[in-house]
PDB file of C-alpha atoms in Angstrom:
ATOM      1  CA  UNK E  23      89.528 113.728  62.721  1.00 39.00           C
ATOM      2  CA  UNK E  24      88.786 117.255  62.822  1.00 44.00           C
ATOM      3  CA  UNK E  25      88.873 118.754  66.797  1.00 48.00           C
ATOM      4  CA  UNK E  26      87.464 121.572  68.242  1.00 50.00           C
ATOM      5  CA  UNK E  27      89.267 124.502  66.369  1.00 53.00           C
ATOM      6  CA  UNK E  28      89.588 126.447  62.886  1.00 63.00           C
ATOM      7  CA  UNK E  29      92.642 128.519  63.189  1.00 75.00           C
ATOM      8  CA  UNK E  30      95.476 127.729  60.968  1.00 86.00           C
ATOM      9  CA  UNK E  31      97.790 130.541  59.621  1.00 93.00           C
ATOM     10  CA  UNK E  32     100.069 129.783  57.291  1.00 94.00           C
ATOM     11  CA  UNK E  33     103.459 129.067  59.068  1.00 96.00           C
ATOM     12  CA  UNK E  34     105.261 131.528  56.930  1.00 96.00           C
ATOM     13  CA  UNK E  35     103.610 134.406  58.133  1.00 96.00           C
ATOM     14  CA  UNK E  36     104.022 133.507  61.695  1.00 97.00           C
ATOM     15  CA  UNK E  37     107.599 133.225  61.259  1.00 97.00           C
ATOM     16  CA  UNK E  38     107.753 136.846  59.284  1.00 97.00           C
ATOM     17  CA  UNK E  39     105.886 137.914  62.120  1.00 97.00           C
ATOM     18  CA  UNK E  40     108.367 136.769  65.096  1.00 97.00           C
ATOM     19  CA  UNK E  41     107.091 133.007  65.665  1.00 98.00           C
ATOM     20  CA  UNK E  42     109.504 130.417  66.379  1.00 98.00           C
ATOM     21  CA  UNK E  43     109.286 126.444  67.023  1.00 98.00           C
ATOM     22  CA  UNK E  44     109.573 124.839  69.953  1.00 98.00           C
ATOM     23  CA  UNK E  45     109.572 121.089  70.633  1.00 98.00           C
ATOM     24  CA  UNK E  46     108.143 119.508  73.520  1.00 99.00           C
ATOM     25  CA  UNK E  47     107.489 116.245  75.122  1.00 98.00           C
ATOM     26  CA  UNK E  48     104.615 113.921  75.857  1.00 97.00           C
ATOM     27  CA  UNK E  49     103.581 115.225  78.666  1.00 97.00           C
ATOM     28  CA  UNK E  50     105.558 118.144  78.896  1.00 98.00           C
ATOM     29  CA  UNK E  51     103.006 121.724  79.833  1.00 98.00           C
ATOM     30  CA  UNK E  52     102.892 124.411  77.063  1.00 98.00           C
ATOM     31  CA  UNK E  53     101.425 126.742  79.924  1.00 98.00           C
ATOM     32  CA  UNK E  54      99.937 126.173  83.323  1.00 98.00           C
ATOM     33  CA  UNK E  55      96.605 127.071  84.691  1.00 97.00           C
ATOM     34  CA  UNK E  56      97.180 130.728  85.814  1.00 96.00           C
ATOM     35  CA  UNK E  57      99.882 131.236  83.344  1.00 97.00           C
ATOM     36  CA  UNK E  58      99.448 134.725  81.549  1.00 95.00           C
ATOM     37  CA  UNK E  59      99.173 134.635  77.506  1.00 96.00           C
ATOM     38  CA  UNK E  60     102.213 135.525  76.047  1.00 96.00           C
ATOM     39  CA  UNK E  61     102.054 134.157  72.986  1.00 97.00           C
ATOM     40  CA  UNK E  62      99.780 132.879  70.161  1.00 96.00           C
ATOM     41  CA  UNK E  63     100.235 128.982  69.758  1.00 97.00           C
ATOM     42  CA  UNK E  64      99.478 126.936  66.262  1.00 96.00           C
ATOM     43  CA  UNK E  65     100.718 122.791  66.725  1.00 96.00           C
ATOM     44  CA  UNK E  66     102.411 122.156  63.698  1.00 96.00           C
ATOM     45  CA  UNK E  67     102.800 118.507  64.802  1.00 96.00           C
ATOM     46  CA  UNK E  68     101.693 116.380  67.352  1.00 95.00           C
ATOM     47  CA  UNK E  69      98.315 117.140  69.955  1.00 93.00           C
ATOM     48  CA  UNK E  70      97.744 119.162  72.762  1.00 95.00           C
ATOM     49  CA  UNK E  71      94.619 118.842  75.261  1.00 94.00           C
ATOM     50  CA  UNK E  72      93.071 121.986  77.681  1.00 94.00           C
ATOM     51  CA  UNK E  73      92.747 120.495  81.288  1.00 95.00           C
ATOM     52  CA  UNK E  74      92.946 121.392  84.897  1.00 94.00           C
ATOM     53  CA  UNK E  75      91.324 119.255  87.927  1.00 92.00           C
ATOM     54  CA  UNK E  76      88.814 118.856  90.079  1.00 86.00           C
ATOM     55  CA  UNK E  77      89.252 118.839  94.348  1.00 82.00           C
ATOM     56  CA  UNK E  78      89.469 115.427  94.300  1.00 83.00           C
ATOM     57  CA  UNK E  79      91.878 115.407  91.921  1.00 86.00           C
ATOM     58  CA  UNK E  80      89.622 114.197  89.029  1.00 87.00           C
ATOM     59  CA  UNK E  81      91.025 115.322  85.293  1.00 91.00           C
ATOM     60  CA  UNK E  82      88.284 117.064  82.643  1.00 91.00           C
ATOM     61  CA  UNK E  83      89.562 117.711  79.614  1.00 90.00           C
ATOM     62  CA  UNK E  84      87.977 120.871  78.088  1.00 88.00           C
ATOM     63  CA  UNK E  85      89.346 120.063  74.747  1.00 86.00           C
ATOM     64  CA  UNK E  86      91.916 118.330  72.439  1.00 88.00           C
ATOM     65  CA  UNK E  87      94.163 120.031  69.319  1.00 88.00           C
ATOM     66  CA  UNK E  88      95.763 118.650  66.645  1.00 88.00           C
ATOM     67  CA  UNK E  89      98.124 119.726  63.888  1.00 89.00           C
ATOM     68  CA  UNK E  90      97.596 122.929  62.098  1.00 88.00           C
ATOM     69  CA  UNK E  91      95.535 124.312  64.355  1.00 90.00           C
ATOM     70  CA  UNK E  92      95.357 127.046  67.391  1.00 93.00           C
ATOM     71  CA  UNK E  93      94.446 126.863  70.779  1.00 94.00           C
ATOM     72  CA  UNK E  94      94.424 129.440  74.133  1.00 92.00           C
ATOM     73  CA  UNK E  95      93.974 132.062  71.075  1.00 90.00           C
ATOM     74  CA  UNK E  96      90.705 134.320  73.857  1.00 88.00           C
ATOM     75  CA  UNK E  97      93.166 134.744  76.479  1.00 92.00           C
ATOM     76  CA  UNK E  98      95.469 136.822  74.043  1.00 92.00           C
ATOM     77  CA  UNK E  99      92.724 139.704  73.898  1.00 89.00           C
ATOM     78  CA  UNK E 100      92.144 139.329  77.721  1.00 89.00           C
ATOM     79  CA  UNK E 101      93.862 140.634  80.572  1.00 81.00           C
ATOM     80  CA  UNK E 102      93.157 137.280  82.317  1.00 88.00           C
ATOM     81  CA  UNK E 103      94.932 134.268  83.434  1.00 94.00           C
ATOM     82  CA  UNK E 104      94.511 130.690  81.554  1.00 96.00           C
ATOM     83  CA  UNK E 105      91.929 128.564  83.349  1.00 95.00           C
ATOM     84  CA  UNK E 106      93.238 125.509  82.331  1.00 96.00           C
ATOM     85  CA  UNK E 107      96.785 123.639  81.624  1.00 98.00           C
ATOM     86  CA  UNK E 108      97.627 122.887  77.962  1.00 98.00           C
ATOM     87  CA  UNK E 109      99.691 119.720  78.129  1.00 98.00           C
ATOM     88  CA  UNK E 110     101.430 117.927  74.993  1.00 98.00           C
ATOM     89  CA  UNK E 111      99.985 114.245  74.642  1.00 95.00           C
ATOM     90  CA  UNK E 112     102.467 113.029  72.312  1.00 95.00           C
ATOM     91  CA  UNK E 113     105.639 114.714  71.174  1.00 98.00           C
ATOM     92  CA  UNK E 114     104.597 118.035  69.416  1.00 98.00           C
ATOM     93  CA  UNK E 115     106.050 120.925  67.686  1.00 98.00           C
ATOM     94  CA  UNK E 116     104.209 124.193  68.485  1.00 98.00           C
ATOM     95  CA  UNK E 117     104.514 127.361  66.526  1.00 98.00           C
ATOM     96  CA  UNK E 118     104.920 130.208  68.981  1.00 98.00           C
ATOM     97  CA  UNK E 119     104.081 134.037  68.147  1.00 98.00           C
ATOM     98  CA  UNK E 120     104.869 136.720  71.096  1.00 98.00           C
ATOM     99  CA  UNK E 121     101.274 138.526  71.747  1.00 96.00           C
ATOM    100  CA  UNK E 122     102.669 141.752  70.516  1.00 96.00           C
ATOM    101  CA  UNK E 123     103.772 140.644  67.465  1.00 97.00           C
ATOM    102  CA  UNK E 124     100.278 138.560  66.747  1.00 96.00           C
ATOM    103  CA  UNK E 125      98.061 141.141  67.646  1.00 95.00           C
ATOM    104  CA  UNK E 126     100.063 143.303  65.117  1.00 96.00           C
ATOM    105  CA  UNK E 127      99.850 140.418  61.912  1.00 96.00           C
ATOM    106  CA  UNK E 128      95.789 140.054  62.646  1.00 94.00           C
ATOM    107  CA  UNK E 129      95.720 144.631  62.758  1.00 94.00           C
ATOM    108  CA  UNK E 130      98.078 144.175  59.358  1.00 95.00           C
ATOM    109  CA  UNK E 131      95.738 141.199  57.823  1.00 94.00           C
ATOM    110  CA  UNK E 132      92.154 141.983  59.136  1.00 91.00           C
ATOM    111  CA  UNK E 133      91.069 138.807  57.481  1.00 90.00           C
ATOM    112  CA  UNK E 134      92.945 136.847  60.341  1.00 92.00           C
ATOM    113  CA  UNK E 135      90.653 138.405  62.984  1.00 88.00           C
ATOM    114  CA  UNK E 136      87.354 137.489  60.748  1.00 87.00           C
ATOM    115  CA  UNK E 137      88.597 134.051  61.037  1.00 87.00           C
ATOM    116  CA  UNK E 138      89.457 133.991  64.518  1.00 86.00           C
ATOM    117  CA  UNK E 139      86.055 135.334  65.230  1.00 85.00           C
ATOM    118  CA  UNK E 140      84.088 132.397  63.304  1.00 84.00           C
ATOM    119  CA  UNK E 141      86.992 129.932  65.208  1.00 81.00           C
ATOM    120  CA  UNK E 142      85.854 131.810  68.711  1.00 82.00           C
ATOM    121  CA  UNK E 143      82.388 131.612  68.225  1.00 84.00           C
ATOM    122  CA  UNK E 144      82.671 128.019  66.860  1.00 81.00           C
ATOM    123  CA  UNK E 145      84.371 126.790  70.752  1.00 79.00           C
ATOM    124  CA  UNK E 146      81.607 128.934  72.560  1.00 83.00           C
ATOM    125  CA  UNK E 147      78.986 126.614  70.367  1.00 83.00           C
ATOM    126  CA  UNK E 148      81.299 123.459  71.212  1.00 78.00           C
ATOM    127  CA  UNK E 149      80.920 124.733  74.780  1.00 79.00           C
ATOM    128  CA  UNK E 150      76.715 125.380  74.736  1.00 83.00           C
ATOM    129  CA  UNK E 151      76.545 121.902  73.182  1.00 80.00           C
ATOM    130  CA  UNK E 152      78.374 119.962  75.724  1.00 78.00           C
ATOM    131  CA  UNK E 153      76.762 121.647  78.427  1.00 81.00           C
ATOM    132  CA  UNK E 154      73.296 120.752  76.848  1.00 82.00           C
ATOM    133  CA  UNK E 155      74.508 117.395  77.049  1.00 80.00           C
ATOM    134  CA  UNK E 156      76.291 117.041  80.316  1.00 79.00           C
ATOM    135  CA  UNK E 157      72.989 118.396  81.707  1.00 83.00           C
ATOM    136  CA  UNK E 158      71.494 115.019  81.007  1.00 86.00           C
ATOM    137  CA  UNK E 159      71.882 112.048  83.521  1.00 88.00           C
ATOM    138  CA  UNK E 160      71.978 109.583  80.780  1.00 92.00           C
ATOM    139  CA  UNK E 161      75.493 108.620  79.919  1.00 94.00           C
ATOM    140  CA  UNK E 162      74.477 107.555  76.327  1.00 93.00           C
ATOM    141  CA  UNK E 163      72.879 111.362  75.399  1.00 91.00           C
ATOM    142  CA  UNK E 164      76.260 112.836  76.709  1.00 91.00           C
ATOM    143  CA  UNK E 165      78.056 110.744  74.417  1.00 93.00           C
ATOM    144  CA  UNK E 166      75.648 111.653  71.686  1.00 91.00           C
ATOM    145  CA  UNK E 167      76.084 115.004  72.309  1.00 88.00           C
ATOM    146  CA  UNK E 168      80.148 114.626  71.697  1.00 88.00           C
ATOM    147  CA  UNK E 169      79.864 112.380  68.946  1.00 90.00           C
ATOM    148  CA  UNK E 170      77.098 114.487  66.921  1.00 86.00           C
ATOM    149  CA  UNK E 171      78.972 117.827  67.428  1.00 80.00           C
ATOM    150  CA  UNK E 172      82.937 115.706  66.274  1.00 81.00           C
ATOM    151  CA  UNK E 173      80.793 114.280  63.606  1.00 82.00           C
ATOM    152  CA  UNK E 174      79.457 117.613  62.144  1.00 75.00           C
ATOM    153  CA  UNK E 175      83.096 118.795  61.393  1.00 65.00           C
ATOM    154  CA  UNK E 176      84.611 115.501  59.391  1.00 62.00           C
ATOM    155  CA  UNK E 177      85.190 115.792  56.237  1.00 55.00           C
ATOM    156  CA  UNK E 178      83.141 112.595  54.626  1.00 56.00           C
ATOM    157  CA  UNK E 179      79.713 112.456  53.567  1.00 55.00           C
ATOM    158  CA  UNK E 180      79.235 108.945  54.442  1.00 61.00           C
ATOM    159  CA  UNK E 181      76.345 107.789  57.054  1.00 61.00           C
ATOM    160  CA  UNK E 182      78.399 105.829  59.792  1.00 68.00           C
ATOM    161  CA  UNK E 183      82.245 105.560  58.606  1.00 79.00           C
ATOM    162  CA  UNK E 184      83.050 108.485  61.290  1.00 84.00           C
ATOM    163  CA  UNK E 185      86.190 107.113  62.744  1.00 87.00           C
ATOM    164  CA  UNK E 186      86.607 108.921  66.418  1.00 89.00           C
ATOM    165  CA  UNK E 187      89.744 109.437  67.245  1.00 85.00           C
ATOM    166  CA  UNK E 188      90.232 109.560  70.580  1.00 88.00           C
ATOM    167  CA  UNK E 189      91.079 106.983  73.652  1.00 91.00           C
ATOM    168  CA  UNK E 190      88.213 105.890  75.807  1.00 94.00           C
ATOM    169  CA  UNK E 191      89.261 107.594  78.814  1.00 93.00           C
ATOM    170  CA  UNK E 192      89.517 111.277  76.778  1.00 91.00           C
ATOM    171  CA  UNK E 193      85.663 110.871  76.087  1.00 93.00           C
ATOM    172  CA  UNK E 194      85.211 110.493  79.691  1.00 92.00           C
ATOM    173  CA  UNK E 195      87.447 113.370  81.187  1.00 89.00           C
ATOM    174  CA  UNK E 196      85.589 115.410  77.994  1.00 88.00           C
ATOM    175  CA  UNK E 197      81.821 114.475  79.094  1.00 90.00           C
ATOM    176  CA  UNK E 198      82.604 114.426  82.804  1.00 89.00           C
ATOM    177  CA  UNK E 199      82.322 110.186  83.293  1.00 92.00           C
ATOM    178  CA  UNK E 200      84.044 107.947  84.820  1.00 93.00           C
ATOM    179  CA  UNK E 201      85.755 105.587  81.902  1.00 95.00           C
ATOM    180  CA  UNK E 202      83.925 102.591  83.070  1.00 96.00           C
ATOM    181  CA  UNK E 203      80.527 104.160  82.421  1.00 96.00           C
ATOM    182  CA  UNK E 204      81.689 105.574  79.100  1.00 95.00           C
ATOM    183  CA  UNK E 205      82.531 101.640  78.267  1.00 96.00           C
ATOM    184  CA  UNK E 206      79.395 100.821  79.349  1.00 96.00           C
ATOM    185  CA  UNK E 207      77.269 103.491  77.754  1.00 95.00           C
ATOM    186  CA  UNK E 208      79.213 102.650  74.640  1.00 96.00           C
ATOM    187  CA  UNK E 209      78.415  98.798  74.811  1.00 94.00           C
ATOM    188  CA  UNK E 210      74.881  99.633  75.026  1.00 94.00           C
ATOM    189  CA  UNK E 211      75.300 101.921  71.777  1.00 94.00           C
ATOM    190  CA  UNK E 212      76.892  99.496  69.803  1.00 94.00           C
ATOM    191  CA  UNK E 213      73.880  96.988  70.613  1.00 94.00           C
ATOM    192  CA  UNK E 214      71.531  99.315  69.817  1.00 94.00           C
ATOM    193  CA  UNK E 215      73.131  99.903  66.179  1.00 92.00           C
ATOM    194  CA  UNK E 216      73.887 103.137  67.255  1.00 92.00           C
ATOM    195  CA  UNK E 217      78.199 103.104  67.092  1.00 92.00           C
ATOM    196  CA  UNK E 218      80.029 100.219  65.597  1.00 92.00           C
ATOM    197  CA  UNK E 219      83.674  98.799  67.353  1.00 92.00           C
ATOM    198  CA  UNK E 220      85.962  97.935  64.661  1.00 90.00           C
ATOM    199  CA  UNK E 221      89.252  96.771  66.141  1.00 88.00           C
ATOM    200  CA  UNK E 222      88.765  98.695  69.252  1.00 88.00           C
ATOM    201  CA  UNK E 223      88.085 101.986  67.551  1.00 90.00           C
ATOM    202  CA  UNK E 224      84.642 104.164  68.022  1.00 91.00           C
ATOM    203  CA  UNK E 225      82.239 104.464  64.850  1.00 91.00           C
ATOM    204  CA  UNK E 226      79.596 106.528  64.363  1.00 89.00           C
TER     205      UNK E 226
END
């Protein structure tokens, strides 16, 4: 399943340009909300998601990475803290560049800033989108709205063999629900023909 990012340089050059590997844990914080960007971060294995939490202590999830691509890439050209945590949820391998260095490799190979332009511009649609959606009251148009915009970026051409691959309770910390309603809404979908549940897996 393709998440909410484009950016994938080709490890090589990250390494000629200073980037290293680190391994972390499930679990285990890349950077913490009010962290400064220090360096430029491509998973080479595993998935990371953007969080940080509410008063009461509630968890949104502002988005979810997977292998070979980038994520906290805005805060590099910003002299601004992160807003959110990026936390490893299952064992990962993260490519690390020091800012320096990256924003030298992107002045070297302008083609690397054209395509982190079309990757920043395609989070801040990901970001209008969901909060067209979360606008509504209706559980069910919420998870439309999440499902449509995941859908758009998979690779097959088929009509309803979109496989969504992520745990019931991500889909509620990413459209603001509690898990219970998302399990609800979801139950209503599937009667309506709208998602199918195939061995306890979303598809739309």
């Amino acid at each position: 399943m393709k998440t909410i990012s484009c950016m994938n340089i080709d490890d090589e050059l990250l390494y000629s340009s200073g980037g290293d590997i680190k391994k972390y844990k499930k679990g285990e914080l890349v950077y913490r909300e009010g962290d400064h960007a220090l360096y430029y971060f491509q998973i080479r294995e595993g998935k990371v998601k953007l969080n940080n939490y509410g008063d009461e202590g509630k968890e949104f999830i502002h988005n979810i990475f997977g292998g070979k691509q980038s994520f906290g890439d805005s805060m590099l050209f910003l002299d601004k803290f992160y807003p959110t945590n990026a936390v490893c949820i299952e064992a990962s391998e993260i490519i690390r560049v020091p800012k320096d260095r990256f924003i030298e490799l992107i002045k070297i190979h302008p083609h690397l800033s054209l395509e982190m332009n079309a990757c920043l511009s395609q989070r801040l649609y990901f970001k209008a989108i969901m909060l067209q959606s979360m606008a509504s009251l209706n559980p069910a148009s919420r998870l439309k709205g999440l499902l449509d915009y995941l859908k758009s970026y998979h690779d097959d051409s088929c009509g309803s063999c979109f496989q969504v691959g992520l745990t019931r309770q991500q889909i509620a910390n990413l459209v603001g629900l509690r898990v219970e309603t998302v399990i609800r809404a979801l139950k209503k979908m599937e009667k309506e023909g709208n998602v199918k549940i195939e061995n306890r897996k979303i598809v739309y």
